[in-house]
Short mmCIF file of C-alpha atoms in Angstrom, two decimals:
data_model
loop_
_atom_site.label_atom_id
_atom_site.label_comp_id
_atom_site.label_asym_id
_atom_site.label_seq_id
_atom_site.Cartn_x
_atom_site.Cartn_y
_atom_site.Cartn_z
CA UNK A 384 116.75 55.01 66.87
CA UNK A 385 117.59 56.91 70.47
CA UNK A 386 119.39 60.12 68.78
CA UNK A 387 116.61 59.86 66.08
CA UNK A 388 113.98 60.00 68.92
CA UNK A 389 115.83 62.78 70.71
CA UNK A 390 115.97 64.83 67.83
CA UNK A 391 112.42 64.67 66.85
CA UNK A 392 111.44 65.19 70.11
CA UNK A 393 113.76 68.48 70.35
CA UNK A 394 112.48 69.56 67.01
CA UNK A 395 108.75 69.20 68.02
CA UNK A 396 109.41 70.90 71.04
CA UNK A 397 111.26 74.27 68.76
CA UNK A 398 108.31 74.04 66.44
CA UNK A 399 105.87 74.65 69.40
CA UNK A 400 107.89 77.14 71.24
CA UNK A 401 108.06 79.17 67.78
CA UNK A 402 104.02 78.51 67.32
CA UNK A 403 103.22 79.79 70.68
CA UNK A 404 105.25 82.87 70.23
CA UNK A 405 104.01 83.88 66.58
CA UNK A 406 100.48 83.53 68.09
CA UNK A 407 101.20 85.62 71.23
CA UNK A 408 103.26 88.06 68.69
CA UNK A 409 100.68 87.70 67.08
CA UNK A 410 97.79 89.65 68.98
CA UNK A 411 99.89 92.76 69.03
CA UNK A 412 98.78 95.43 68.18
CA UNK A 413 95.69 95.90 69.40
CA UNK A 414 93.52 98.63 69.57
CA UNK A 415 91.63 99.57 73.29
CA UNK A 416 88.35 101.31 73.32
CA UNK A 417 88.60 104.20 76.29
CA UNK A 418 86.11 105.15 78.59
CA UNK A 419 85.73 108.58 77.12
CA UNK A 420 85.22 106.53 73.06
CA UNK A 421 88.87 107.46 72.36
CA UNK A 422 91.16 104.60 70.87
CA UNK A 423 94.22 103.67 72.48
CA UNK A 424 96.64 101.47 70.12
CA UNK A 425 99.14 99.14 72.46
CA UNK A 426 102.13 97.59 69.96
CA UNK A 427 103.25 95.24 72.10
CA UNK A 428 102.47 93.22 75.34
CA UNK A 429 103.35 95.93 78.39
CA UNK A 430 106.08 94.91 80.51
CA UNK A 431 105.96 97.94 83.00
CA UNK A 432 103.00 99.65 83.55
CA UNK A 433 101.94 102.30 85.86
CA UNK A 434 98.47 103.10 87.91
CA UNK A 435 97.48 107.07 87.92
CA UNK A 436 94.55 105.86 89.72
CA UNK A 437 94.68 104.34 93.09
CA UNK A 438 91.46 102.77 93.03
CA UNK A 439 92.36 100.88 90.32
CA UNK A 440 95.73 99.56 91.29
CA UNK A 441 94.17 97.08 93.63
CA UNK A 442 92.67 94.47 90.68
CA UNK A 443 95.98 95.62 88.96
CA UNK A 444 97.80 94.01 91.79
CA UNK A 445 95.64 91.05 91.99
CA UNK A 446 95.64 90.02 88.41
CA UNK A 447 99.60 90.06 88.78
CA UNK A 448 99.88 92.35 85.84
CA UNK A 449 103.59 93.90 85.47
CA UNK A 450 102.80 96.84 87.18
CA UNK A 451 105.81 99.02 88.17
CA UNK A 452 104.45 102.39 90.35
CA UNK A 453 101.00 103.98 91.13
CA UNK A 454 99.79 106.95 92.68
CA UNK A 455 98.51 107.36 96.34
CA UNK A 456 95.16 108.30 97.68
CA UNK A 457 95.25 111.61 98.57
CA UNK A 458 97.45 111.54 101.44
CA UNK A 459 99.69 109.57 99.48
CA UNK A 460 99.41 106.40 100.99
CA UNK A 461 97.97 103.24 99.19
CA UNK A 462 95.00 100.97 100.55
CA UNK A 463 95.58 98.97 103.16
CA UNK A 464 94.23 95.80 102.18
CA UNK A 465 96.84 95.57 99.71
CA UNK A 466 99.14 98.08 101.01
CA UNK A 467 102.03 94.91 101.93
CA UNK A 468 101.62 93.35 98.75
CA UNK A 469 102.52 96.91 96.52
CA UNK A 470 105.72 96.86 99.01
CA UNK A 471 106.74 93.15 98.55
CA UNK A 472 106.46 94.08 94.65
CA UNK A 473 108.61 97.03 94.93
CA UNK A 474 106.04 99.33 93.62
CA UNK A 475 106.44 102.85 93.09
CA UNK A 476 104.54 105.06 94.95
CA UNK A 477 104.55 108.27 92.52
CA UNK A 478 102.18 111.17 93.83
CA UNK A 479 99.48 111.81 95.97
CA UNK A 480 95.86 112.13 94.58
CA UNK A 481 95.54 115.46 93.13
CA UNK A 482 99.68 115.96 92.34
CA UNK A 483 100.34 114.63 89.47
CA UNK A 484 104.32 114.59 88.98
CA UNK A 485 104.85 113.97 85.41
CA UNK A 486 108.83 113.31 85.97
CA UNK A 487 107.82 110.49 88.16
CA UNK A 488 106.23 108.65 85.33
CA UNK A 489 109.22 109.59 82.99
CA UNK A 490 111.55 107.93 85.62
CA UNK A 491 110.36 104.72 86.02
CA UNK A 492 109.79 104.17 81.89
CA UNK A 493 106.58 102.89 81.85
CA UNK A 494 105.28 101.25 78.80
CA UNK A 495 101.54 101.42 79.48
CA UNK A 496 99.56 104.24 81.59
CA UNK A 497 96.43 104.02 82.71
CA UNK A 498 94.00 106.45 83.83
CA UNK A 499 90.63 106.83 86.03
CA UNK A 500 87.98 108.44 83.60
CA UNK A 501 86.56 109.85 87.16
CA UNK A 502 86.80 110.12 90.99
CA UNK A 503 89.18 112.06 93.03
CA UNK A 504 92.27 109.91 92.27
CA UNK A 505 91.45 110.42 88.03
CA UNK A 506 94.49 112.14 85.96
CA UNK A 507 92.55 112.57 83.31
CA UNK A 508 93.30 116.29 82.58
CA UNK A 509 96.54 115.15 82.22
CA UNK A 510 96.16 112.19 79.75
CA UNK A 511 98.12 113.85 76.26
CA UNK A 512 100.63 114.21 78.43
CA UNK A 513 100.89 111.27 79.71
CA UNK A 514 100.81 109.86 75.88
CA UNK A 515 104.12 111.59 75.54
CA UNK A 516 105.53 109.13 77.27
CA UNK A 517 103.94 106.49 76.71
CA UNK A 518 100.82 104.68 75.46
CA UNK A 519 97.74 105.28 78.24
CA UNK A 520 94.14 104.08 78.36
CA UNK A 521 91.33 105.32 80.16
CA UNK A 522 89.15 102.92 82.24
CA UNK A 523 86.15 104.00 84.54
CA UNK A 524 85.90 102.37 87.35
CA UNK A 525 82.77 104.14 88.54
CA UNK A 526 80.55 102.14 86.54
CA UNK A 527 81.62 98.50 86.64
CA UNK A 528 82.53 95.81 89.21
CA UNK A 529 86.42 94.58 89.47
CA UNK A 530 85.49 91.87 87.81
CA UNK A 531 84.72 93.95 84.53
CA UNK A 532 87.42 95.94 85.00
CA UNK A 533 89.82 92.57 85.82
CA UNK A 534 88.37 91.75 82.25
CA UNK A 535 89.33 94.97 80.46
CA UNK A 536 93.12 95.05 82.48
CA UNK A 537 93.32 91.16 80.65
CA UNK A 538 92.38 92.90 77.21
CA UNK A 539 95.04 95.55 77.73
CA UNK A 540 98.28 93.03 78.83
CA UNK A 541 96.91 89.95 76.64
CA UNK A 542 96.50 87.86 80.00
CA UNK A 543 93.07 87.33 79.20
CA UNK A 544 93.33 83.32 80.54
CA UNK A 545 95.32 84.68 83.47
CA UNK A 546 92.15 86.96 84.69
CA UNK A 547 89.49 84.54 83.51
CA UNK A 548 91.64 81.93 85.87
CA UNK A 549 91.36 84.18 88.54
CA UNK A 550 88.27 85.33 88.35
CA UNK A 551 86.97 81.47 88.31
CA UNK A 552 88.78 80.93 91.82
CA UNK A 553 87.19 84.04 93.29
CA UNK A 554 83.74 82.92 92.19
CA UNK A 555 85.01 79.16 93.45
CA UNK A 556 86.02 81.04 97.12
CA UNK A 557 82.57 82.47 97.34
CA UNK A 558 80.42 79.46 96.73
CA UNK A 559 82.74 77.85 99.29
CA UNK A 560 81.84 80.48 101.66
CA UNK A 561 77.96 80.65 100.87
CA UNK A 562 77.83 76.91 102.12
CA UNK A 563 78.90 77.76 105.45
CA UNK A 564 76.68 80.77 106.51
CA UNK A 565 73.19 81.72 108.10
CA UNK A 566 72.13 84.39 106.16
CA UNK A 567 69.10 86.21 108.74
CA UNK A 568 65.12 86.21 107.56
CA UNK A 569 64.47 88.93 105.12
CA UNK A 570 66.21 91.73 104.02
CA UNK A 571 69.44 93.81 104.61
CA UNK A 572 70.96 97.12 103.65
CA UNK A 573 74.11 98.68 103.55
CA UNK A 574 75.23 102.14 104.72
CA UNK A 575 78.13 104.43 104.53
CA UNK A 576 77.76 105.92 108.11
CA UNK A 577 79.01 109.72 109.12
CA UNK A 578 76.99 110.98 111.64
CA UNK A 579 74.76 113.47 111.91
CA UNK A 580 75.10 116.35 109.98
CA UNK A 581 76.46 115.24 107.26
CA UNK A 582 75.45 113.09 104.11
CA UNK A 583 75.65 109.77 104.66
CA UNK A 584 74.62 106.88 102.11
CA UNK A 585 73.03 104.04 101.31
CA UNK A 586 73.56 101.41 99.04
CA UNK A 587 71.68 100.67 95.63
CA UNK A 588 71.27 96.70 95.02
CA UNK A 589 72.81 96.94 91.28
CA UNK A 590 75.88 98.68 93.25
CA UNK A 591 78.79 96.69 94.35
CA UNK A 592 78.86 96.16 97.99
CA UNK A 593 75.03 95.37 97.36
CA UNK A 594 76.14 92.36 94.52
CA UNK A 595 79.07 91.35 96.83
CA UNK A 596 76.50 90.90 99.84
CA UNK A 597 73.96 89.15 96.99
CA UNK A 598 76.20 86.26 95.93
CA UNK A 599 76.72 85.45 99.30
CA UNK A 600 72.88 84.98 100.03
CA UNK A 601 71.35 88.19 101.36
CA UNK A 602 69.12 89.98 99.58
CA UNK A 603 69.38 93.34 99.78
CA UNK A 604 66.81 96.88 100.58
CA UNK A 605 66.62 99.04 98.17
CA UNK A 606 66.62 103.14 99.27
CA UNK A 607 63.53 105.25 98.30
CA UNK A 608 64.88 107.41 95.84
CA UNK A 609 63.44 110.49 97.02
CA UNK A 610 65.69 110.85 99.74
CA UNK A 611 68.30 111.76 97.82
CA UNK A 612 69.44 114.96 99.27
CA UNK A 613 72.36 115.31 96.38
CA UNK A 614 72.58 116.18 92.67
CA UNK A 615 75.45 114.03 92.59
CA UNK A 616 74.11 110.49 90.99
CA UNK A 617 76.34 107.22 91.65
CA UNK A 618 75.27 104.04 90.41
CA UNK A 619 76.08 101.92 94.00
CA UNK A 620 74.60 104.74 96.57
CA UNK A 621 72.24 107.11 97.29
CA UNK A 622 72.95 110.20 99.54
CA UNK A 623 71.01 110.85 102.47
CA UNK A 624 70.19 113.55 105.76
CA UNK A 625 70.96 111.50 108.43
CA UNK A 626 67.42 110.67 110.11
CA UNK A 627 66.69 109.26 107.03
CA UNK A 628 68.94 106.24 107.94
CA UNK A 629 65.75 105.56 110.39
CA UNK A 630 63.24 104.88 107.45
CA UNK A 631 65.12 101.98 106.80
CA UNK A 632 62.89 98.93 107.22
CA UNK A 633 65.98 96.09 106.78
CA UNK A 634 65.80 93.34 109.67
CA UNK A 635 70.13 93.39 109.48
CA UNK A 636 72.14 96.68 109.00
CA UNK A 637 75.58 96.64 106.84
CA UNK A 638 78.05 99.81 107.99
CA UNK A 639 80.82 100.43 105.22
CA UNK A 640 84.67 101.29 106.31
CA UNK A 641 83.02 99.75 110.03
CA UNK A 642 84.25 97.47 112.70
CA UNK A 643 82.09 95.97 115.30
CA UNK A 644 82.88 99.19 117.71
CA UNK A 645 80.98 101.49 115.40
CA UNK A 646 78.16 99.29 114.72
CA UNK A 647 77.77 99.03 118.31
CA UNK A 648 77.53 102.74 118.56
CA UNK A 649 75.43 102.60 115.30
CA UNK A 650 73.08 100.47 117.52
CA UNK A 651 73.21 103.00 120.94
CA UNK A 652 72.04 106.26 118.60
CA UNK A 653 68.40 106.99 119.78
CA UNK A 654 67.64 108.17 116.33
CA UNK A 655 68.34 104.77 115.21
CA UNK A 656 65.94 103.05 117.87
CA UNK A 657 63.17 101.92 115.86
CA UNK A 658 64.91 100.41 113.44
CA UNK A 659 64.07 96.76 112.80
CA UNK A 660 67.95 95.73 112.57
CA UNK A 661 68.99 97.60 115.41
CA UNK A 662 65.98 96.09 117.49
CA UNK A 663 67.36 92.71 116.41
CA UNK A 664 70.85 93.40 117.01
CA UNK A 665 71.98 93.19 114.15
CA UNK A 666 74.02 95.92 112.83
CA UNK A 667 77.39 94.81 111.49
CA UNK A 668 80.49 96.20 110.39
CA UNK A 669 82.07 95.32 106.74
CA UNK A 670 85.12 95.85 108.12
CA UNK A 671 87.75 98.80 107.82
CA UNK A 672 88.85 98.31 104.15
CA UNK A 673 85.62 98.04 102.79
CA UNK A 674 85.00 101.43 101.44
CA UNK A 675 86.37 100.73 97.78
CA UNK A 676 85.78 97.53 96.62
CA UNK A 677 88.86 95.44 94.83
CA UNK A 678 89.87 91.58 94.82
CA UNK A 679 91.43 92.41 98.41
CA UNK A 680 88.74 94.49 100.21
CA UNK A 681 86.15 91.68 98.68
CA UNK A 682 87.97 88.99 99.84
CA UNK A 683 88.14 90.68 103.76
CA UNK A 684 84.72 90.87 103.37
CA UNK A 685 83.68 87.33 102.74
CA UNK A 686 86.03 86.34 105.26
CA UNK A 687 84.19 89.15 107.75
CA UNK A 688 80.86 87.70 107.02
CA UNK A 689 82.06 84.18 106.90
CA UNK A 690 83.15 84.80 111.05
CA UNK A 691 80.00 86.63 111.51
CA UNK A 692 77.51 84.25 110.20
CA UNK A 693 79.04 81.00 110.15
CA UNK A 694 76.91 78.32 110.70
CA UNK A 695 78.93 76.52 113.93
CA UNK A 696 78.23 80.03 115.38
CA UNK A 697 74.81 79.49 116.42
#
């Protein structure tokens, strides 16, 4: 009865290893929709995939996707709120911004390539070449969150119930969060600060420092449109002449890529005096990786805010 037992129990166990694999065999191939309406075809599950975009390796990262090398920013050097974890991977750093070296993708035999449909880190004139070697996608990540994107990198490496795991905890980590803050009366807005002449910018509510800042609790100014002083049109900003910053009617003030040293000085410009969140003291940095916004950078942020606003701090 024992042997019997054991071997029904080992056959059971075959017959669900060999069901598990003919479904995840399965899904393969699959065809990927790119950003630019071209079709991608992926045969199998990627095993070693490379980032052309920089931007985009952060959520690559994070979604623990078998990702092998990515290019830089345009000094070559990756962000820094993920910066240790590409090294503790062993990633590949393969060109600056700009450089493309196509023997550098060659020599790490990548399986999957993806590309940035747009911003200064997209290889995008170099995509057929790229399909030479392997198969490549295009994703934008211009017009989406990193949760979208997180969705579409699940879609491409069939760890759809990986992302959607992940994604879950992040959305777990900011309700957390949200319980333990005093979010100030009314409203707040967010700025990309450079200093007088030059463009600086604000941010749009629907863009994604503005949703980030939402799900937490604040609830966020929206720029008059017709200070736009670019033709350039970005879905998360607006760009401004800097004494426009002063129309802003916000009771707290959000600087991007800021510590609490440059809102201070924010807060000691005399262009900025009438300002309602400057009069209340209350301009605050996102901190120094917030420019581009990734599951890293977010999480720094909520933990920023979290410090700043925390309800034991009163």
């Amino acid at each position: 009865m024992k042997s019997i037992t054991i071997k029904a129990i080992i056959t059971s166990a075959i017959l669900l290893f060999s069901s598990l694999s003919y479904a995840q065999d399965s899904a393969w191939p699959r065809s990927f929709t790119n950003a630019d309406g071209s079709v991608t075809v992926i045969e199998h599950a990627p095993k070693r995939i490379i980032s052309t975009s920089v931007s985009l390796t952060g959520t690559l990262l994070a979604m623990d996707t078998p990702l092998v090398g990515s290019a830089g920013a345009v000094k070559g050097e990756y962000f820094s709120q993920w910066d240790e974890v590409a090294k503790e991977r062993g990633l590949t750093n393969l060109w600056p911004a700009g450089s493309v070296d196509l023997e550098s993708a060659y020599a790490v035999e990548p399986d999957l390539i993806i590309v940035s449909l747009t911003g200064a880190d997209s290889a995008l004139e170099q995509v057929e070449e790229f399909r030479q070697i392997a198969p490549t996608v295009i994703l934008d990540y211009s017009v989406q969150s990193w949760q979208d994107l997180a969705k579409q990198i699940g879609e491409l490496t069939g760890q759809e119930q990986q992302v959607a795991e992940k994604l879950a905890e992040y959305e777990r980590y900011v309700a957390q969060t949200k319980q333990t803050l005093v979010i100030p009366e009314g409203k707040a807005n967010i700025i990309s600060y450079h200093g007088a002449g030059m463009l600086n910018a604000i941010g749009r509510p629907q863009g994604a420092h503005a949703m980030l800042l939402s799900s937490l609790g604040f609830d966020i100014e929206a720029p008059n449109d017709a200070w736009q002083s670019s033709n350039a049109r970005h879905r998360d900003f607006i760009r401004v002449h800097y004494e426009n910053l002063s129309l802003l009617k916000g009771e707290t003030t959000f600087l991007i890529e800021a510590d609490e040293k440059k809102a201070n000085e924010f807060m000691s410009n005399e262009v900025f005096i009438n300002m309602p969140s400057v009069k209340n003291q209350q301009v605050f940095g996102l901190g120094l990786t917030s420019f581009r916004i990734d599951p890293y950078s977010a999480r720094n942020i909520i933990n920023n805010i979290a410090q700043q606003f925390a309800k034991n701090a009163e």
